[in-house]
Amino acid sequence: MELKAIEHASTYIIQSQEEEIKRIALELHEGISQNLYSLYTGLEFLQSGINQPDLQGYAKEMSTLLSRTIQEVRLLSVELYPSTLKTLGIFAALKSYIKLFISTFGVIIHVESQGEERELTEHKSLAVFRTCQEALINIAKYADTSEATLSFTWEEKTLKIDIKDKGIGFDLQKAIETNSFKGIAAMKQRMFIVGGDVHLSSGKGKGTNISIVLPIQE
Amino acid sequence: MEYSENDVKDLFLKECEHLKQVIGCDFTGVALQHHKKLDVIWPYVCGNRNDKYKYITVRYGKGIAGKVISSGSPMEIENFPTNIIGKSTEYPIMLAEKIITAYAYPLVWNGIPKGALLIGYRQKYDFKDEDYQKLKQTASRVQGLLPVYFVEN
């Protein structure tokens, strides 16, 4: 298979996967969640008409379980596809994700932004979001550090994002040779699809720096 | 008897420290559910490598503590992240503390599981029957402290 064909295939796979994830997230949010909420309000109404204490207690338990399920479905939907990307933009969506990231992994991420934020297409926003997400998860899994920085630099024609940590780092050459680089390769491919690029530098004991560059078209 | 926040902390940490010593593990921790919420936090730990535990909040049913609380049954992880249920990122305390082998036991309050007592090793470890027994004994004492915690919080 030619290199170009392989690139087309991986582009197709990534895009199809994203479309499917978005479809499931919307279905959870707008279909299943709404139905569950209707059931919840119906159950609350029925509960008010029950006189037997045993049955009332049982209905309350069901209502609590349903409320928990609604919350779980909502969180799962947001985890799958951040709808704020489209409404509030990449910076707000990432800040919201980072809030969740800190409370999940206990790793503090300092967020900085320079320059005026520009509107990105949904494809570009999503590619940047997923790439940052992958980079942050790698920090939680491998960097062995309690802090990292994510900086946005909005330039006239380019958006640059630097994700730096002072963790344990890794031997870049060895990682390439042993093919333990799949996550980074996926990040590169995602950014390549939208005309951007990802650069990575790391060394044992020297932390890791990931730079994302994305051209912004007017 | 009224307890200050520090008194409550000392009582829990004393049990964590004692368990760590008698079992010889690397990490012990108590995870508890928020009084009125579903989220689970790690308020008391011993043998920690960093302060990440202070910020970690897991959803009910997620992570080792969340799973133990939602099921009400103990849970063992033999060689993290091999053969775990779900993704490794669903076990933040294991990632944060670099724990390889862990065992978590439910802590029950008013008949409902509200917490978990965890022991962890940073190398692969085969649990012995006496380890489980010692953990259960400590869990029973920690359960005795739960009314104090939930009244204070």
PDB file of C-alpha atoms in Angstrom, chain A residues 41-126:
ATOM      1  CA  THR A  41     -40.414  13.757  36.608  1.00  0.00           C
ATOM      2  CA  GLY A  42     -43.190  11.163  36.082  1.00  0.00           C
ATOM      3  CA  LEU A  43     -41.843   9.072  38.935  1.00  0.00           C
ATOM      4  CA  GLU A  44     -41.650  12.112  41.220  1.00  0.00           C
ATOM      5  CA  PHE A  45     -45.298  12.851  40.388  1.00  0.00           C
ATOM      6  CA  LEU A  46     -46.364   9.253  41.109  1.00  0.00           C
ATOM      7  CA  GLN A  47     -44.368   9.305  44.340  1.00  0.00           C
ATOM      8  CA  SER A  48     -46.411  12.244  45.646  1.00  0.00           C
ATOM      9  CA  GLY A  49     -49.587  10.150  45.277  1.00  0.00           C
ATOM     10  CA  ILE A  50     -48.310   7.084  47.164  1.00  0.00           C
ATOM     11  CA  ASN A  51     -49.554   6.738  50.746  1.00  0.00           C
ATOM     12  CA  GLN A  52     -47.952   3.437  51.773  1.00  0.00           C
ATOM     13  CA  PRO A  53     -44.581   4.209  53.452  1.00  0.00           C
ATOM     14  CA  ASP A  54     -42.906   1.036  52.062  1.00  0.00           C
ATOM     15  CA  LEU A  55     -43.881   1.832  48.494  1.00  0.00           C
ATOM     16  CA  GLN A  56     -42.988   5.478  48.936  1.00  0.00           C
ATOM     17  CA  GLY A  57     -39.507   4.491  50.159  1.00  0.00           C
ATOM     18  CA  TYR A  58     -39.095   2.165  47.168  1.00  0.00           C
ATOM     19  CA  ALA A  59     -40.208   4.889  44.748  1.00  0.00           C
ATOM     20  CA  LYS A  60     -37.730   7.297  46.342  1.00  0.00           C
ATOM     21  CA  GLU A  61     -34.906   4.786  45.875  1.00  0.00           C
ATOM     22  CA  MET A  62     -35.847   4.388  42.203  1.00  0.00           C
ATOM     23  CA  SER A  63     -36.013   8.127  41.776  1.00  0.00           C
ATOM     24  CA  THR A  64     -32.505   8.534  43.306  1.00  0.00           C
ATOM     25  CA  LEU A  65     -31.134   5.827  41.021  1.00  0.00           C
ATOM     26  CA  LEU A  66     -32.733   7.471  37.997  1.00  0.00           C
ATOM     27  CA  SER A  67     -31.301  10.864  38.953  1.00  0.00           C
ATOM     28  CA  ARG A  68     -27.842   9.278  39.275  1.00  0.00           C
ATOM     29  CA  THR A  69     -28.251   7.605  35.882  1.00  0.00           C
ATOM     30  CA  ILE A  70     -29.218  10.928  34.254  1.00  0.00           C
ATOM     31  CA  GLN A  71     -26.070  12.505  35.698  1.00  0.00           C
ATOM     32  CA  GLU A  72     -23.917   9.579  34.496  1.00  0.00           C
ATOM     33  CA  VAL A  73     -25.350   9.758  30.968  1.00  0.00           C
ATOM     34  CA  ARG A  74     -24.784  13.530  30.845  1.00  0.00           C
ATOM     35  CA  LEU A  75     -21.153  13.159  31.977  1.00  0.00           C
ATOM     36  CA  LEU A  76     -20.549  10.320  29.539  1.00  0.00           C
ATOM     37  CA  SER A  77     -21.928  12.430  26.695  1.00  0.00           C
ATOM     38  CA  VAL A  78     -19.647  15.375  27.589  1.00  0.00           C
ATOM     39  CA  GLU A  79     -16.680  13.024  27.934  1.00  0.00           C
ATOM     40  CA  LEU A  80     -17.305  11.650  24.458  1.00  0.00           C
ATOM     41  CA  TYR A  81     -17.843  14.957  22.697  1.00  0.00           C
ATOM     42  CA  PRO A  82     -17.477  18.409  24.271  1.00  0.00           C
ATOM     43  CA  SER A  83     -20.404  20.367  22.804  1.00  0.00           C
ATOM     44  CA  THR A  84     -18.862  23.620  24.146  1.00  0.00           C
ATOM     45  CA  LEU A  85     -16.284  23.360  21.321  1.00  0.00           C
ATOM     46  CA  LYS A  86     -18.894  24.593  18.875  1.00  0.00           C
ATOM     47  CA  THR A  87     -20.618  27.106  21.150  1.00  0.00           C
ATOM     48  CA  LEU A  88     -17.772  28.610  23.215  1.00  0.00           C
ATOM     49  CA  GLY A  89     -14.638  27.747  21.247  1.00  0.00           C
ATOM     50  CA  ILE A  90     -11.502  25.713  21.790  1.00  0.00           C
ATOM     51  CA  PHE A  91     -10.061  27.707  24.706  1.00  0.00           C
ATOM     52  CA  ALA A  92     -13.221  27.517  26.835  1.00  0.00           C
ATOM     53  CA  ALA A  93     -13.728  23.836  25.974  1.00  0.00           C
ATOM     54  CA  LEU A  94     -10.150  22.981  26.966  1.00  0.00           C
ATOM     55  CA  LYS A  95     -10.379  25.004  30.170  1.00  0.00           C
ATOM     56  CA  SER A  96     -13.515  23.097  31.074  1.00  0.00           C
ATOM     57  CA  TYR A  97     -11.806  19.781  30.261  1.00  0.00           C
ATOM     58  CA  ILE A  98      -8.771  20.786  32.362  1.00  0.00           C
ATOM     59  CA  LYS A  99     -11.014  21.468  35.356  1.00  0.00           C
ATOM     60  CA  LEU A 100     -12.293  17.907  35.063  1.00  0.00           C
ATOM     61  CA  PHE A 101      -8.747  16.613  34.431  1.00  0.00           C
ATOM     62  CA  ILE A 102      -7.407  18.219  37.646  1.00  0.00           C
ATOM     63  CA  SER A 103     -10.200  16.777  39.773  1.00  0.00           C
ATOM     64  CA  THR A 104      -9.730  13.357  38.169  1.00  0.00           C
ATOM     65  CA  PHE A 105      -5.951  12.942  38.249  1.00  0.00           C
ATOM     66  CA  GLY A 106      -4.847  15.520  40.819  1.00  0.00           C
ATOM     67  CA  VAL A 107      -2.328  16.984  38.356  1.00  0.00           C
ATOM     68  CA  ILE A 108      -2.504  20.791  38.360  1.00  0.00           C
ATOM     69  CA  ILE A 109      -2.499  22.301  34.860  1.00  0.00           C
ATOM     70  CA  HIS A 110      -1.700  25.997  34.572  1.00  0.00           C
ATOM     71  CA  VAL A 111      -3.407  27.524  31.552  1.00  0.00           C
ATOM     72  CA  GLU A 112      -2.099  30.634  29.811  1.00  0.00           C
ATOM     73  CA  SER A 113      -3.255  32.485  26.700  1.00  0.00           C
ATOM     74  CA  GLN A 114      -1.607  35.232  24.712  1.00  0.00           C
ATOM     75  CA  GLY A 115      -3.157  37.139  21.823  1.00  0.00           C
ATOM     76  CA  GLU A 116      -6.715  37.372  20.659  1.00  0.00           C
ATOM     77  CA  GLU A 117      -8.670  34.142  20.270  1.00  0.00           C
ATOM     78  CA  ARG A 118      -9.852  33.370  16.734  1.00  0.00           C
ATOM     79  CA  GLU A 119     -12.723  31.255  15.641  1.00  0.00           C
ATOM     80  CA  LEU A 120     -11.659  27.836  14.351  1.00  0.00           C
ATOM     81  CA  THR A 121     -13.653  25.432  12.224  1.00  0.00           C
ATOM     82  CA  GLU A 122     -15.193  22.511  14.104  1.00  0.00           C
ATOM     83  CA  HIS A 123     -12.737  20.064  12.489  1.00  0.00           C
ATOM     84  CA  LYS A 124      -9.731  22.122  13.565  1.00  0.00           C
ATOM     85  CA  SER A 125     -11.074  22.724  17.076  1.00  0.00           C
ATOM     86  CA  LEU A 126     -11.759  19.037  17.540  1.00  0.00           C
TER      87      LEU A 126
END
